[in-house]
PDB file of C-alpha atoms in Angstrom:
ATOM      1  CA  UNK A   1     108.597 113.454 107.048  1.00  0.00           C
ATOM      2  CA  UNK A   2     108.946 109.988 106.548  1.00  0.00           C
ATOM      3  CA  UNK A   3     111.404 108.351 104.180  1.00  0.00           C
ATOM      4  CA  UNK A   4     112.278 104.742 103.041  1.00  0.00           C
ATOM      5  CA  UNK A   5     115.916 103.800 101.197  1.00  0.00           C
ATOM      6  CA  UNK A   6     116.444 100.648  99.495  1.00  0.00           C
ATOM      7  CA  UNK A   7     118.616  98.612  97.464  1.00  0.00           C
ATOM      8  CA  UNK A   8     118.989  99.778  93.926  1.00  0.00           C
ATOM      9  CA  UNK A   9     117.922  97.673  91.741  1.00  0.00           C
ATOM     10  CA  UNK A  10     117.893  95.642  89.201  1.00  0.00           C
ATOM     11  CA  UNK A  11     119.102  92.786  90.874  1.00  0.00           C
ATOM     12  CA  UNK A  12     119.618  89.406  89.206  1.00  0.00           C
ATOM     13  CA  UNK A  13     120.568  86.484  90.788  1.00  0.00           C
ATOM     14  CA  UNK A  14     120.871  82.631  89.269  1.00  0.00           C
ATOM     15  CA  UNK A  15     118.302  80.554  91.134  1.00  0.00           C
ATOM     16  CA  UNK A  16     119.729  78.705  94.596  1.00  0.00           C
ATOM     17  CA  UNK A  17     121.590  81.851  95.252  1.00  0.00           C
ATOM     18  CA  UNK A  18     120.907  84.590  98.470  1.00  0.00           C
ATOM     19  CA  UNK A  19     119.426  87.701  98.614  1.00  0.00           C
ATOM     20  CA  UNK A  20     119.872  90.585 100.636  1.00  0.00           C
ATOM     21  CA  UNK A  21     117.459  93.634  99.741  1.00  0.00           C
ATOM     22  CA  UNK A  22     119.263  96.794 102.304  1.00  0.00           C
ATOM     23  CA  UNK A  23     116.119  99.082 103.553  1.00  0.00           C
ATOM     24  CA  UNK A  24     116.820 101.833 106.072  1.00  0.00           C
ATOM     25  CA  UNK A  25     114.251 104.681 107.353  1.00  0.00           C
ATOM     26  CA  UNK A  26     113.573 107.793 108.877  1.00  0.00           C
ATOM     27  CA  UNK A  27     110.794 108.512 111.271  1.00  0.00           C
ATOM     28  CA  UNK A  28     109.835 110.434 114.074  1.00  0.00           C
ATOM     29  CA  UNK A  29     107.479 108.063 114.639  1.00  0.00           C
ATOM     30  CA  UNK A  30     107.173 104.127 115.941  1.00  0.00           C
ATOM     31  CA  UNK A  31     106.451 102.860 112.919  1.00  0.00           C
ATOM     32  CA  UNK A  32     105.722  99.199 111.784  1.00  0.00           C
ATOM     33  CA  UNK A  33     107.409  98.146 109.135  1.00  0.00           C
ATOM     34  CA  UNK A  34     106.429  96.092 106.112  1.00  0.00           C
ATOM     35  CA  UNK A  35     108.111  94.394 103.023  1.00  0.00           C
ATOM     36  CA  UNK A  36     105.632  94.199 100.205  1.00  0.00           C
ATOM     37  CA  UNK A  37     106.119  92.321  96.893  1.00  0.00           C
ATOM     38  CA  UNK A  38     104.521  93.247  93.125  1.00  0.00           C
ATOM     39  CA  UNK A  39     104.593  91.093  90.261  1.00  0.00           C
ATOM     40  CA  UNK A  40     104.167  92.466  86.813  1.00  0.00           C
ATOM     41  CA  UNK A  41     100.418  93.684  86.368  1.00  0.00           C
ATOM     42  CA  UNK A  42      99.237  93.709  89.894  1.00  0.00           C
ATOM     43  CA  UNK A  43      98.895  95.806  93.069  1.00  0.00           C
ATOM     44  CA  UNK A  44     101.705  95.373  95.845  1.00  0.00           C
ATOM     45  CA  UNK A  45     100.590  92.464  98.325  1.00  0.00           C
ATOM     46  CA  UNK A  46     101.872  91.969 101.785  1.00  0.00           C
ATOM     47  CA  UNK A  47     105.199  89.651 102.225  1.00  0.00           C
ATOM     48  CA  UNK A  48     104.880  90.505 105.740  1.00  0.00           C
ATOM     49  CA  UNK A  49     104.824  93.400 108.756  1.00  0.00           C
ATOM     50  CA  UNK A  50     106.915  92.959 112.005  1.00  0.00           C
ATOM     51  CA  UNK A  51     105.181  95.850 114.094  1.00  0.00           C
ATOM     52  CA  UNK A  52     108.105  95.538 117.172  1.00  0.00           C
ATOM     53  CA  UNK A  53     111.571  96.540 117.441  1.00  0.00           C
ATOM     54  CA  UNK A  54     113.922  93.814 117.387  1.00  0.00           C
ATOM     55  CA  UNK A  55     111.436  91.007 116.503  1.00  0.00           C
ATOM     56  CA  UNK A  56     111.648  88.865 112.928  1.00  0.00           C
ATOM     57  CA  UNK A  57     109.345  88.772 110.685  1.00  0.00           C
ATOM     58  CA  UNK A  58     109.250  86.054 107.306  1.00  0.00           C
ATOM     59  CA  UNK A  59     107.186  84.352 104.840  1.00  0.00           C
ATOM     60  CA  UNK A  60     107.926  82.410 102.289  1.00  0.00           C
ATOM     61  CA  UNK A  61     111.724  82.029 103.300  1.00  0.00           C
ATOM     62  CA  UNK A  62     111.928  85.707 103.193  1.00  0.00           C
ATOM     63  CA  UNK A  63     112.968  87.201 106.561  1.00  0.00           C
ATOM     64  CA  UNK A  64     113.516  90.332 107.976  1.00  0.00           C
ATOM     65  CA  UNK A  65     114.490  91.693 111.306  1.00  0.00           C
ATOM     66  CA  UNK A  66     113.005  95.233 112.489  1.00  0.00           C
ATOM     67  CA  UNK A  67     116.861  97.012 113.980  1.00  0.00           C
ATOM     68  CA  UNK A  68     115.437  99.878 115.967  1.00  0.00           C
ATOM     69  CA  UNK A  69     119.154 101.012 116.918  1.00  0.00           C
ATOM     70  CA  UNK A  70     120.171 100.896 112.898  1.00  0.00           C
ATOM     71  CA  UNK A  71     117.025 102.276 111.614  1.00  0.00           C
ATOM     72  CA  UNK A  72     116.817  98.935 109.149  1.00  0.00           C
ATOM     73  CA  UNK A  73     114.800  96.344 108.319  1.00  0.00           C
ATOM     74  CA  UNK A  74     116.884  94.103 105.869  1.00  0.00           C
ATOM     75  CA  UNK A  75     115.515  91.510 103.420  1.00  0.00           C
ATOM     76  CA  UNK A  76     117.155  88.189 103.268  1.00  0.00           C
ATOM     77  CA  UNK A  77     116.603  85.119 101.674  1.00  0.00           C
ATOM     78  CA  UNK A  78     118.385  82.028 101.597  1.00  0.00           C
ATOM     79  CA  UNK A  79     117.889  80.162  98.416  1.00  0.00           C
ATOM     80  CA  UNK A  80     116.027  82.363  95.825  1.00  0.00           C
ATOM     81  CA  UNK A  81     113.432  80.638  92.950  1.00  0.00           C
ATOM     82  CA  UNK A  82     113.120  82.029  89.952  1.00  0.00           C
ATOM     83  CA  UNK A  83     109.000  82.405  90.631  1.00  0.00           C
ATOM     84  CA  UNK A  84     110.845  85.176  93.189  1.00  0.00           C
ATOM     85  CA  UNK A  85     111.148  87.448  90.497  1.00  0.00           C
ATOM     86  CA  UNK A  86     109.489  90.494  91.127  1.00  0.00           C
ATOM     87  CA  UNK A  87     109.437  94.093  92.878  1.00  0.00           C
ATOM     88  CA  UNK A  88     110.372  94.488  96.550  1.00  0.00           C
ATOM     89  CA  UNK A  89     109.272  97.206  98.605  1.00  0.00           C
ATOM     90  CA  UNK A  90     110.163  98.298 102.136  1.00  0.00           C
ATOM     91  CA  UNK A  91     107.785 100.480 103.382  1.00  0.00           C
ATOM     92  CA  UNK A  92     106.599 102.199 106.935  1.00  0.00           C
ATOM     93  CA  UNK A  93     103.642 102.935 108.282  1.00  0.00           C
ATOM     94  CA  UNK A  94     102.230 106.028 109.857  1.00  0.00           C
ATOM     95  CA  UNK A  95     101.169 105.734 113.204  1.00  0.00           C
ATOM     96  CA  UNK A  96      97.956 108.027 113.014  1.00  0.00           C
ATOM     97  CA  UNK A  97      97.064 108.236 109.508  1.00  0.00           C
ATOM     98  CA  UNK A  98      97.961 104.251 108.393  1.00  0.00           C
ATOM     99  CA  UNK A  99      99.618 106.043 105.655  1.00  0.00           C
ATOM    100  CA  UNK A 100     102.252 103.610 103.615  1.00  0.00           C
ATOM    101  CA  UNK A 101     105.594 105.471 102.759  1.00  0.00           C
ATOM    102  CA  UNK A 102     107.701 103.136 100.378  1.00  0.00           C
ATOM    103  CA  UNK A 103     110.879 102.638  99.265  1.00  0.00           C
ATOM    104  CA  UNK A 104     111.485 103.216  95.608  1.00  0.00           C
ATOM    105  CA  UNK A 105     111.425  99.378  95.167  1.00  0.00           C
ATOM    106  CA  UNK A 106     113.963  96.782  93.989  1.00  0.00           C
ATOM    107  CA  UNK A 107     113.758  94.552  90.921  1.00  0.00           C
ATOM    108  CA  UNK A 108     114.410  91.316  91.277  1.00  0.00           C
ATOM    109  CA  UNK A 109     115.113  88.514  88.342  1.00  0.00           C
ATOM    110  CA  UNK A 110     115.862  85.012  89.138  1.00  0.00           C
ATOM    111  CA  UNK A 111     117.385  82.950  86.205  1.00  0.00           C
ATOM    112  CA  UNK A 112     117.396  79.248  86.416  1.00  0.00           C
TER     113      UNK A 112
ATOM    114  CA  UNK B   1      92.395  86.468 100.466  1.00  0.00           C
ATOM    115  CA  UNK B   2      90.486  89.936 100.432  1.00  0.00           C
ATOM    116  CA  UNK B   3      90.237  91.639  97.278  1.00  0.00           C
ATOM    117  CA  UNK B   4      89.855  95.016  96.145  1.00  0.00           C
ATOM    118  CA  UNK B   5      88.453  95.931  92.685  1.00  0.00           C
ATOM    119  CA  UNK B   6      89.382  98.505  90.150  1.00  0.00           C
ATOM    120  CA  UNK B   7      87.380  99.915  87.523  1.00  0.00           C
ATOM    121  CA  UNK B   8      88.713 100.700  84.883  1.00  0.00           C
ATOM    122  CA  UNK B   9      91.971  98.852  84.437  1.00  0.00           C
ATOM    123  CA  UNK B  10      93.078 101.027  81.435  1.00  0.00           C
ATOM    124  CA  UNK B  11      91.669 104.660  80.475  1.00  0.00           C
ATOM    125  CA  UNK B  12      92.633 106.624  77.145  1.00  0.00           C
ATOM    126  CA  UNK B  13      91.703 110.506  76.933  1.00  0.00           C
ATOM    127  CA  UNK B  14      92.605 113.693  76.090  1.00  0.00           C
ATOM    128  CA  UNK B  15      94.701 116.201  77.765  1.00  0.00           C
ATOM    129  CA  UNK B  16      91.776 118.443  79.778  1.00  0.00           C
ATOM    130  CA  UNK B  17      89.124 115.917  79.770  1.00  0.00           C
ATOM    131  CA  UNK B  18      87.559 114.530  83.405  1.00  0.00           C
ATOM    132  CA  UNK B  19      88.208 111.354  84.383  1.00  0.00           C
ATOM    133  CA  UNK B  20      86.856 109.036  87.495  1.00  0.00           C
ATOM    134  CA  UNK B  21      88.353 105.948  88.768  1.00  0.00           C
ATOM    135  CA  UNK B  22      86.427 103.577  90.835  1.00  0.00           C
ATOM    136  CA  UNK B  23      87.153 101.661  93.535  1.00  0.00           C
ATOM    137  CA  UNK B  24      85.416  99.008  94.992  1.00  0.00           C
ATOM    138  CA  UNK B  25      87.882  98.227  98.831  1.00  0.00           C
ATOM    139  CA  UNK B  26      87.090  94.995 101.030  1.00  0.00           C
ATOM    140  CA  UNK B  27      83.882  94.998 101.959  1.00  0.00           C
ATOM    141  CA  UNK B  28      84.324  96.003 106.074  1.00  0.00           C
ATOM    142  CA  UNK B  29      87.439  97.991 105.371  1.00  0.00           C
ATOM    143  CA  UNK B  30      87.202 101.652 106.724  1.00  0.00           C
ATOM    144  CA  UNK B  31      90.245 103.494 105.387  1.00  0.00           C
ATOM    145  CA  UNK B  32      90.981 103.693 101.623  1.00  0.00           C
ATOM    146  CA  UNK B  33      94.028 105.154 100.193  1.00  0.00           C
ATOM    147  CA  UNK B  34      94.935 106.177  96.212  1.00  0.00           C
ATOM    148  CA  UNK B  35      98.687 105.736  95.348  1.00  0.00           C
ATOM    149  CA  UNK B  36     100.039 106.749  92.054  1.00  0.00           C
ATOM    150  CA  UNK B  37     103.207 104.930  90.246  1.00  0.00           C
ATOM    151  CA  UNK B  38     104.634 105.876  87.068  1.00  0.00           C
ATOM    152  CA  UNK B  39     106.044 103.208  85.080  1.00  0.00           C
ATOM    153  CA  UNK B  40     108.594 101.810  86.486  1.00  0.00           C
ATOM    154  CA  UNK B  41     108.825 104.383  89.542  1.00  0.00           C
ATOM    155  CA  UNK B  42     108.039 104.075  93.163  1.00  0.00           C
ATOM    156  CA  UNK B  43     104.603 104.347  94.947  1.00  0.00           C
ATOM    157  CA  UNK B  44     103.915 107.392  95.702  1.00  0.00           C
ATOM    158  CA  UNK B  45     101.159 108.251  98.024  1.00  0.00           C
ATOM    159  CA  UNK B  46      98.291 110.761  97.251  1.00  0.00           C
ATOM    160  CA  UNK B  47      95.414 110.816  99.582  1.00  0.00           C
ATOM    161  CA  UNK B  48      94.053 108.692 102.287  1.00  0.00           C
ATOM    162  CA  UNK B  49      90.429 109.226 103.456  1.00  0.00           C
ATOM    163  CA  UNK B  50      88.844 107.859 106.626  1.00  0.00           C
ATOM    164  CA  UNK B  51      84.994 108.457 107.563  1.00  0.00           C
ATOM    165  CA  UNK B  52      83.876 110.296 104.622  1.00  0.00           C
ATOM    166  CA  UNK B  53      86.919 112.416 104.899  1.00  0.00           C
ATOM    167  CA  UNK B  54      90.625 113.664 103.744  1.00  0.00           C
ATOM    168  CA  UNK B  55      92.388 112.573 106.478  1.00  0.00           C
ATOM    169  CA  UNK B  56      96.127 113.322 104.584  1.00  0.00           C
ATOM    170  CA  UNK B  57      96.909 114.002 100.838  1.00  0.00           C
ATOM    171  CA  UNK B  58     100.572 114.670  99.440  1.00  0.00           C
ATOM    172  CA  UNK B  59     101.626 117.268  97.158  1.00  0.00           C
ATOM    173  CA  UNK B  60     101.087 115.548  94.409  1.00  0.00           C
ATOM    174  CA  UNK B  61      97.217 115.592  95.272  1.00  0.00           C
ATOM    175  CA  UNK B  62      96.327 118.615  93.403  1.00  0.00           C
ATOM    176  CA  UNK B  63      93.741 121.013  93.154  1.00  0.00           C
ATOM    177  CA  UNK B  64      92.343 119.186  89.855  1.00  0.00           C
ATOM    178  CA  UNK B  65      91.857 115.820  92.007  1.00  0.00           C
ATOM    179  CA  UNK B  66      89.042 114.946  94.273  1.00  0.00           C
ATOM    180  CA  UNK B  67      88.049 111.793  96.303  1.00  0.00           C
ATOM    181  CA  UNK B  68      84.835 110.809  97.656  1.00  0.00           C
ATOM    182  CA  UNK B  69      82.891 107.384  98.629  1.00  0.00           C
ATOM    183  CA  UNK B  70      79.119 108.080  98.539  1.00  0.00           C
ATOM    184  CA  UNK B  71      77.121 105.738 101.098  1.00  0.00           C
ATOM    185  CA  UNK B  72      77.954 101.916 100.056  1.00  0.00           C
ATOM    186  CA  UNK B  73      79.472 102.848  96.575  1.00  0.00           C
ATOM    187  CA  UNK B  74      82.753 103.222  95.360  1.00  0.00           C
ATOM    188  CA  UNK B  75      85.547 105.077  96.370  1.00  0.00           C
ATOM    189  CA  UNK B  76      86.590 107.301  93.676  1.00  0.00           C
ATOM    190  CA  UNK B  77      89.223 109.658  92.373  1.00  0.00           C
ATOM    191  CA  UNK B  78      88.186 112.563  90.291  1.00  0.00           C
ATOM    192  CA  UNK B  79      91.088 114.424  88.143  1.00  0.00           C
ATOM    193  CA  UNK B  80      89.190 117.363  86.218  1.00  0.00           C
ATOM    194  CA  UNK B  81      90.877 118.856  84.296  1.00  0.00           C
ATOM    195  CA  UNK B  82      93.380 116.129  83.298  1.00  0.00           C
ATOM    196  CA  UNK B  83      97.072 116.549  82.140  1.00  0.00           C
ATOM    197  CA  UNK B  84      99.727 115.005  80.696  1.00  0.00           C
ATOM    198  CA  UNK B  85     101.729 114.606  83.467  1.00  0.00           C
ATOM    199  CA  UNK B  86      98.407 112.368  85.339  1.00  0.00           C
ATOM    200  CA  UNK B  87      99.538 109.362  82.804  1.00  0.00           C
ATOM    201  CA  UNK B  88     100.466 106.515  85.443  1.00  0.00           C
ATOM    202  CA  UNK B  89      98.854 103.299  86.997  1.00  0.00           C
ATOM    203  CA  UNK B  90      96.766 104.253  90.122  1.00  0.00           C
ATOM    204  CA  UNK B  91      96.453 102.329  92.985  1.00  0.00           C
ATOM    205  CA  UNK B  92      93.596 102.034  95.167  1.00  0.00           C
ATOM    206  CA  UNK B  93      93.953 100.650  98.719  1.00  0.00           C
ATOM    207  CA  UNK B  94      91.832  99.336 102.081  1.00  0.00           C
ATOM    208  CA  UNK B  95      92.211  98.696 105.461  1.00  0.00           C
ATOM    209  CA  UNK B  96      90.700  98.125 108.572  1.00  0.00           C
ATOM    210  CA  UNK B  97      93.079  99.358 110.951  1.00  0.00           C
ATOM    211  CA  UNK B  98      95.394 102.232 110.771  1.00  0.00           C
ATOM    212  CA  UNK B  99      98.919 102.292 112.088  1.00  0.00           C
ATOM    213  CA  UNK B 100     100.832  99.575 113.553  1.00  0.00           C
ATOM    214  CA  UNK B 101      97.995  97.085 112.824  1.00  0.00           C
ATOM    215  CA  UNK B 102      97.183  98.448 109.550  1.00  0.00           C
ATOM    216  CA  UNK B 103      97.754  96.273 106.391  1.00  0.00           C
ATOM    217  CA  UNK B 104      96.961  97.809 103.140  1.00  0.00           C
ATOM    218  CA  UNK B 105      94.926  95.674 100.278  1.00  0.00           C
ATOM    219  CA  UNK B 106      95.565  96.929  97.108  1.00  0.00           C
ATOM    220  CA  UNK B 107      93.999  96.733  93.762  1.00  0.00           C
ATOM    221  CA  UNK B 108      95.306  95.808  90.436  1.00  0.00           C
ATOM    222  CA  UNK B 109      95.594  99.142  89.582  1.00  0.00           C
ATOM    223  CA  UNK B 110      93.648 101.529  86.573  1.00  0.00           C
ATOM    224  CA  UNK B 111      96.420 103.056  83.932  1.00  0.00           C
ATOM    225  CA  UNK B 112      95.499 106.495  82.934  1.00  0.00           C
ATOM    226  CA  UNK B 113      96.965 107.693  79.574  1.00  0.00           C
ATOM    227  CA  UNK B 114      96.292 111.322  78.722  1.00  0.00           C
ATOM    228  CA  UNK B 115      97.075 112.704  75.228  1.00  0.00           C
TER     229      UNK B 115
END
């Protein structure tokens, strides 16, 4: 089936610093791929999708690029906040079902 | 943006008790999804249900859970009889599409505690 790996968390970072979150998969599948974010006390929400191979996708200074030929789909930001602290989740989508397979999340805290 | 709502956010019972958890997806979403995550673990899927139907559950959907969304009601999960392992946050999620255009919407969540 499908699977998601991520970057062990936690991470903590001092605010103005980078971030890179690894995420590689496994699928038989042409999935789209998604980064999600949670904050303490809520559901997931989007960050964003990329649906292609080799396209970008970002929000929020968050970007990611979808490497077909690597199986990864990277998260990278250049200058972190500390209102960046949160959970991170790569996850992939199944084709016929829309089912969400995630990673098992990173934890992010920003000081200032 | 669209919201999906959760009833209850927080249940208390007893090992072996039933329990139902409501959800309430965007209003012109047509696939709905219950994830379960326990505390401070990943989200692990458990059913998704499309057109009154199962359309894929995990193994962690057992025999003692049920889903079902009566005509213009909520979409609910059933677990009868409950256990102590059940104790997590539960997800409910929408969407419209499925696949490559699919985005999820996903509640707040409802944490089940069985004692």
């Amino acid at each position: 089936g499908d699977s998601v790996t991520q970057t062990e968390g936690p991470v903590t970072l001092s605010e103005g610093t980078s971030l890179t979150v690894n995420c590689s998969y496994e699928t038989k599948q042409y999935p789209t791929l998604f980064w999600y974010v949670q904050y303490p006390g809520e559901g997931p929400q989007l960050l964003f999708k990329v649906p292609k191979a080799n396209e970008k996708g970002s929000n929020r200074g968050f970007e990611a690029t979808y490497n077909k030929e690597a199986t990864s789909f990277h998260l990278q930001k250049a200058s972190v906040q500390e209102s960046d602290s949160a959970v991170y989740y790569c996850a992939l989508s199944h084709t016929n079902t829309g089912k969400l397979t995630f990673g098992d999340g990173t934890v992010l805290t920003v000081k200032p | 943006g669209p919201k999906v709502l959760q009833i209850p956010s927080h249940q208390i019972i007893d090992m072996g008790q039933m329990v139902t958890l409501n959800c309430d997806p965007v209003s012109n979403h047509l696939y709905f999804y219950w994830y379960k995550q326990i505390l401070g673990q990943q989200m692990e899927f458990l059913v998704n249900f499309y057109n009154g139907k199962v359309m894929e559950k995990s193994k962690l959907f057992k025999d003692q859970f049920s889903v079902e969304r009566p005509d213009g009601s909520y979409f609910t999960l059933k677990i009868q009889p409950t256990a102590l392992e059940d104790s997590a946050v539960y997800f409910c999620a929408s969407s419209l599409d499925r696949g490559n255009t699919g985005q999820l919407y996903f509640g707040e969540g409802s944490k089940l505690t069985v004692l």
